[in-house]
Coordinates of C-alpha atoms in Angstrom, one line a residue:
M629 CA 0.0 0.0 0.0
K630 CA 1.6 3.3 -1.1
D631 CA 2.0 6.2 1.3
D632 CA -0.3 8.5 -0.7
E633 CA -3.1 5.9 -1.2
G634 CA -5.8 4.5 1.0
P635 CA -7.1 5.3 4.5
S636 CA -4.7 6.1 7.3
E637 CA -6.2 3.6 9.8
R638 CA -5.1 0.0 9.8
M639 CA -7.6 -2.5 8.3
E640 CA -7.9 -6.2 8.2
I641 CA -7.2 -7.6 4.7
E642 CA -7.5 -11.1 3.4
F643 CA -4.9 -12.3 0.9
E644 CA -4.8 -15.3 -1.3
M645 CA -1.6 -16.2 -3.3
S646 CA -1.6 -19.0 -5.9
L647 CA 1.0 -20.4 -8.2
L648 CA -0.6 -21.0 -11.5
G649 CA 0.1 -23.8 -14.0
A650 CA 0.2 -23.5 -17.8
D651 CA -3.6 -23.7 -18.1
G652 CA -4.1 -21.0 -15.4
S653 CA -5.3 -23.5 -12.7
P654 CA -3.8 -23.1 -9.2
L655 CA -1.0 -25.6 -8.4
M656 CA -0.6 -24.3 -4.9
T657 CA -2.6 -21.7 -2.8
K658 CA -1.9 -20.0 0.5
R659 CA -4.3 -17.7 2.3
D660 CA -4.0 -15.4 5.3
I661 CA -5.7 -12.5 7.1
E662 CA -3.5 -9.7 8.4
P663 CA -4.1 -6.1 9.6
I664 CA -2.3 -3.6 7.4
G665 CA -2.0 0.1 7.4
K666 CA -0.8 2.9 5.2
G667 CA 2.8 2.4 4.1
E668 CA 3.0 -1.1 5.6
F669 CA 3.6 -4.4 3.8
F670 CA 3.0 -8.0 4.4
R671 CA 5.1 -11.1 3.6
F672 CA 4.1 -14.7 2.9
Y673 CA 6.4 -17.3 4.4
G674 CA 6.6 -21.1 4.0
Y675 CA 5.0 -21.1 0.5
T676 CA 6.9 -24.2 -0.6
S677 CA 10.3 -25.7 -0.1
Y678 CA 13.1 -25.2 -2.6
E679 CA 13.4 -29.0 -3.0
R680 CA 9.7 -29.3 -4.0
F681 CA 10.0 -26.4 -6.3
E682 CA 13.0 -27.9 -8.1
E683 CA 11.3 -31.3 -8.3
K684 CA 8.2 -29.7 -9.9
R685 CA 9.9 -26.8 -11.7
Y686 CA 8.4 -27.8 -15.1
E687 CA 4.9 -27.5 -13.6
F688 CA 5.7 -24.3 -11.7
L689 CA 7.7 -22.7 -14.6
P690 CA 5.9 -23.4 -17.9
K691 CA 8.0 -21.7 -20.6
N692 CA 10.3 -20.7 -17.8
T693 CA 7.7 -18.3 -16.4
L694 CA 6.5 -18.2 -12.9
T695 CA 2.8 -16.9 -12.7
I696 CA 1.4 -15.8 -9.4
R697 CA -2.2 -14.8 -8.8
C698 CA -2.9 -12.4 -5.9
R699 CA -6.4 -11.9 -4.7
I700 CA -7.1 -9.2 -2.0
W701 CA -10.4 -8.4 -0.3
R702 CA -11.9 -7.1 3.0
P703 CA -13.3 -10.0 5.1
D704 CA -17.1 -9.9 5.6
I705 CA -17.6 -7.0 3.2
E706 CA -19.4 -7.7 -0.1
I707 CA -17.8 -6.1 -3.1
P708 CA -20.1 -5.6 -6.1
T709 CA -17.3 -5.5 -8.7
A710 CA -13.7 -6.8 -8.9
D711 CA -10.8 -5.0 -10.5
L712 CA -8.3 -7.0 -12.5
C713 CA -4.7 -6.0 -13.4
F714 CA -1.5 -7.6 -14.4
A715 CA 2.2 -7.0 -13.6
R716 CA 5.2 -8.4 -15.4
T717 CA 8.7 -8.7 -14.1
R718 CA 11.5 -9.9 -16.3
M719 CA 14.6 -11.5 -14.8
G720 CA 18.0 -11.6 -16.5
Q721 CA 18.7 -15.0 -17.9
E722 CA 21.2 -16.1 -20.6
H723 CA 22.5 -19.3 -21.9
R724 CA 26.0 -19.8 -23.4
S725 CA 27.5 -23.0 -24.9
F726 CA 31.0 -22.9 -26.3
V727 CA 34.3 -24.8 -26.6
W728 CA 37.2 -23.4 -24.5
S729 CA 40.5 -24.4 -26.0
I730 CA 43.7 -24.4 -23.9
K731 CA 46.7 -24.5 -26.2
E732 CA 50.1 -26.0 -25.2
F733 CA 48.5 -27.7 -22.2
S734 CA 51.6 -29.8 -21.5
K735 CA 53.6 -26.7 -20.9
L736 CA 51.1 -25.2 -18.5
R737 CA 53.0 -24.2 -15.3
P738 CA 51.4 -24.2 -11.8
E739 CA 49.4 -21.0 -11.1
E740 CA 49.7 -20.0 -14.8
K741 CA 46.2 -18.7 -15.6
N742 CA 44.1 -19.0 -18.8
S743 CA 40.9 -17.0 -18.7
I744 CA 37.8 -16.4 -20.9
V745 CA 35.0 -13.8 -20.3
L746 CA 31.4 -14.6 -21.0
Q747 CA 29.9 -11.4 -22.3
T748 CA 26.2 -11.2 -21.6
A749 CA 23.7 -9.3 -23.7
T750 CA 21.8 -8.0 -20.7
K751 CA 22.6 -4.3 -20.1
G752 CA 24.3 -3.9 -16.8
G753 CA 24.4 -7.7 -16.3
P754 CA 27.3 -9.8 -15.0
S755 CA 30.4 -10.8 -17.0
P756 CA 31.4 -14.2 -15.7
L757 CA 35.1 -14.9 -16.0
L758 CA 36.3 -18.5 -16.2
T759 CA 39.9 -19.1 -15.2
L760 CA 41.8 -22.3 -15.4
Y761 CA 45.1 -23.1 -13.7
L762 CA 47.0 -25.9 -12.0
I763 CA 47.4 -26.5 -8.3
G764 CA 49.8 -29.3 -8.2
D765 CA 48.4 -32.0 -10.5
D766 CA 44.8 -30.7 -10.1
V767 CA 43.2 -28.8 -13.0
T768 CA 41.4 -25.9 -11.2
I769 CA 38.6 -23.8 -12.6
E770 CA 37.3 -20.6 -11.0
I771 CA 34.4 -18.4 -11.8
S772 CA 34.4 -14.7 -10.9
D773 CA 32.9 -11.5 -12.3
A774 CA 35.1 -9.5 -14.7
N775 CA 33.2 -6.3 -13.7
P776 CA 31.7 -7.0 -10.3
K777 CA 28.3 -5.2 -10.2
I778 CA 25.5 -7.5 -9.2
D779 CA 24.8 -10.9 -7.7
F780 CA 24.1 -13.7 -10.1
L781 CA 23.4 -17.4 -10.1
I782 CA 25.5 -19.5 -12.5
C783 CA 24.8 -23.1 -13.6
C784 CA 27.7 -24.4 -15.5
E785 CA 28.7 -27.8 -16.8
I786 CA 32.2 -28.3 -18.1
S787 CA 33.4 -31.5 -19.9
V788 CA 36.6 -32.6 -21.6
V789 CA 36.0 -33.2 -25.4
N790 CA 38.0 -36.1 -26.8
T791 CA 39.2 -36.6 -30.4
D792 CA 35.9 -38.4 -31.2
G793 CA 34.0 -35.4 -30.1
E794 CA 32.6 -37.1 -27.0
K795 CA 32.2 -35.3 -23.7
T796 CA 34.1 -37.0 -20.9
Y797 CA 35.3 -36.1 -17.3
S798 CA 32.4 -33.8 -16.7
N799 CA 31.2 -31.9 -13.6
T800 CA 28.7 -29.2 -12.8
L801 CA 28.7 -26.1 -10.6
K802 CA 25.4 -24.4 -9.5
Q803 CA 25.9 -21.5 -7.1
W804 CA 25.2 -17.9 -6.4
L805 CA 28.1 -15.4 -6.8
E806 CA 27.9 -12.4 -4.5
P807 CA 30.9 -10.1 -5.4
A808 CA 30.5 -8.1 -2.2
L809 CA 31.0 -11.3 -0.2
T810 CA 32.8 -13.8 -2.4
E811 CA 35.6 -13.0 -4.9
F812 CA 35.2 -16.2 -6.9
L813 CA 33.6 -19.7 -7.0
K814 CA 35.7 -22.7 -7.3
F815 CA 34.6 -25.6 -9.6
P816 CA 34.5 -29.0 -7.9
K817 CA 37.7 -31.1 -8.6
F818 CA 37.1 -33.5 -11.5
L819 CA 40.3 -33.5 -13.6
T820 CA 44.1 -33.9 -13.2
K821 CA 46.9 -33.1 -15.7
S822 CA 48.4 -36.6 -15.3
T823 CA 45.1 -38.2 -16.3
L824 CA 45.1 -36.2 -19.5
M825 CA 48.8 -36.7 -20.3
K826 CA 48.5 -40.5 -19.9
D827 CA 46.2 -40.6 -22.9
K828 CA 47.2 -37.3 -24.6
D829 CA 46.5 -38.6 -28.1
R830 CA 42.9 -39.0 -27.1
Y831 CA 42.4 -35.9 -24.9
L832 CA 45.1 -33.5 -26.0
P833 CA 45.2 -33.4 -29.8
N834 CA 48.0 -31.0 -30.9
D835 CA 48.7 -30.5 -27.2
T836 CA 45.3 -28.6 -26.9
L837 CA 42.7 -29.3 -24.2
H838 CA 39.2 -28.7 -25.4
L839 CA 36.5 -28.0 -22.8
W840 CA 32.9 -28.0 -23.6
C841 CA 31.2 -25.3 -21.4
D842 CA 27.4 -25.1 -21.0
C843 CA 26.4 -22.2 -18.8
E844 CA 23.2 -20.5 -17.7
I845 CA 23.5 -17.2 -16.0
Y846 CA 20.6 -15.8 -13.9
S847 CA 20.8 -12.2 -12.7
G848 CA 18.3 -9.9 -11.1
E849 CA 15.3 -7.9 -12.2
I850 CA 15.8 -6.1 -15.6
S851 CA 12.3 -4.7 -15.9
S852 CA 9.1 -4.6 -14.0
R853 CA 5.9 -2.9 -15.0
E854 CA 2.1 -3.0 -14.4
E855 CA 0.1 -3.8 -17.4
D856 CA -3.6 -3.4 -18.1
Y857 CA -5.2 -6.1 -20.2
I858 CA -8.7 -4.7 -20.5
K859 CA -9.9 -7.4 -22.9
F860 CA -9.1 -10.1 -20.3
S861 CA -10.9 -8.4 -17.4
S862 CA -14.0 -10.5 -17.7
S863 CA -12.2 -13.7 -18.6
P864 CA -12.1 -16.7 -16.3
T865 CA -8.8 -17.4 -14.6
K866 CA -8.1 -20.4 -16.8
A867 CA -8.2 -18.2 -19.9
I868 CA -5.8 -15.6 -18.5
V869 CA -2.5 -17.5 -18.6
P870 CA -2.8 -18.8 -22.2
A871 CA -3.9 -15.3 -23.3
L872 CA -0.9 -13.8 -21.6
N873 CA 1.3 -16.3 -23.4
E874 CA -0.1 -15.0 -26.7
V875 CA 0.8 -11.5 -25.7
E876 CA 4.3 -12.6 -24.7
N877 CA 4.8 -14.4 -28.0
G878 CA 3.7 -11.3 -29.9
E879 CA 6.1 -9.1 -28.0
N880 CA 9.0 -11.6 -28.6
S881 CA 8.2 -11.6 -32.4
E882 CA 8.3 -7.8 -32.5
N883 CA 11.7 -7.8 -30.7
D884 CA 13.3 -10.5 -32.7
V885 CA 16.5 -9.4 -34.5
P886 CA 17.3 -11.4 -37.7
S887 CA 20.6 -13.2 -37.4

C-alpha cells in the first residue's frame, strides 16, 4: 500500500496467493488474514520448499515463467465489482555454450592462468570470468565476475572433449556469486593433468585441451511494470495465462532481430 493511497487507519485484509500452471489453474494456494496500514507491507512465508519447487519446476515454470495470482479483499464485506490488473517482471537469464581451447597444455605451469570472459547481452548484467590453472596436479577452474556489479546465479557444466567429439570427465557447478561477499567460486575437482597426459593422443590433440562449457546465468530484475489487459478483465482465470502467453509471443516476435 503506497503512502499516498488508502485510508490512514489499519484495516484487516484477506490475501490469497496462488502459483498457476500452464492452463491457469492453481497448483498451490496460500491464504492469510492480516491487519495492514498505510505504508506497511505483508510477507508470505513457507510457501513451498526449494526442493519441492526444483522437483516440480516444469509445472511451476511453464515456458520458464512463474505466474502468481494475488487476490485481495476485505473480510465480511461484499464487493459488487472486482478489479483485475497484471504486472510483469523480467529477470535476466542467458545461456552460453562454447568450446574453450587451452593450447600447449603440457607446458602449463602451476598457477599460470588461462581465462575467458562470457559477455552477456543484458545491459548492466554480469560478465562471468572463467579461469583455469594448475594446483599441483589438479586442474582448477574458478568463476568470478570480470566487472563486479550484481549478484548472479550460474549453472555451468564443463566437460573434456576427446578426439571423437565425445564429452568426458564432466562436472557441474550451480551456485550464487555475490561479489560483495565472495571473490570467486571454485569448480569441484574433477580432472588432473596426469590423467590427460597418460592418454594425450585422445584428450590433447595438438597439445590442446578442449573443454565444452554449457552455462546458464541468472541475474536480477531487468524490468518490472504494471500492465492493463482490459480485454481479459472478464475472462475466467483459466483463460488468462494462455492469453498472456499469446501477448508474450507477440512481443517476442516484434523484438526478434534477424541473425
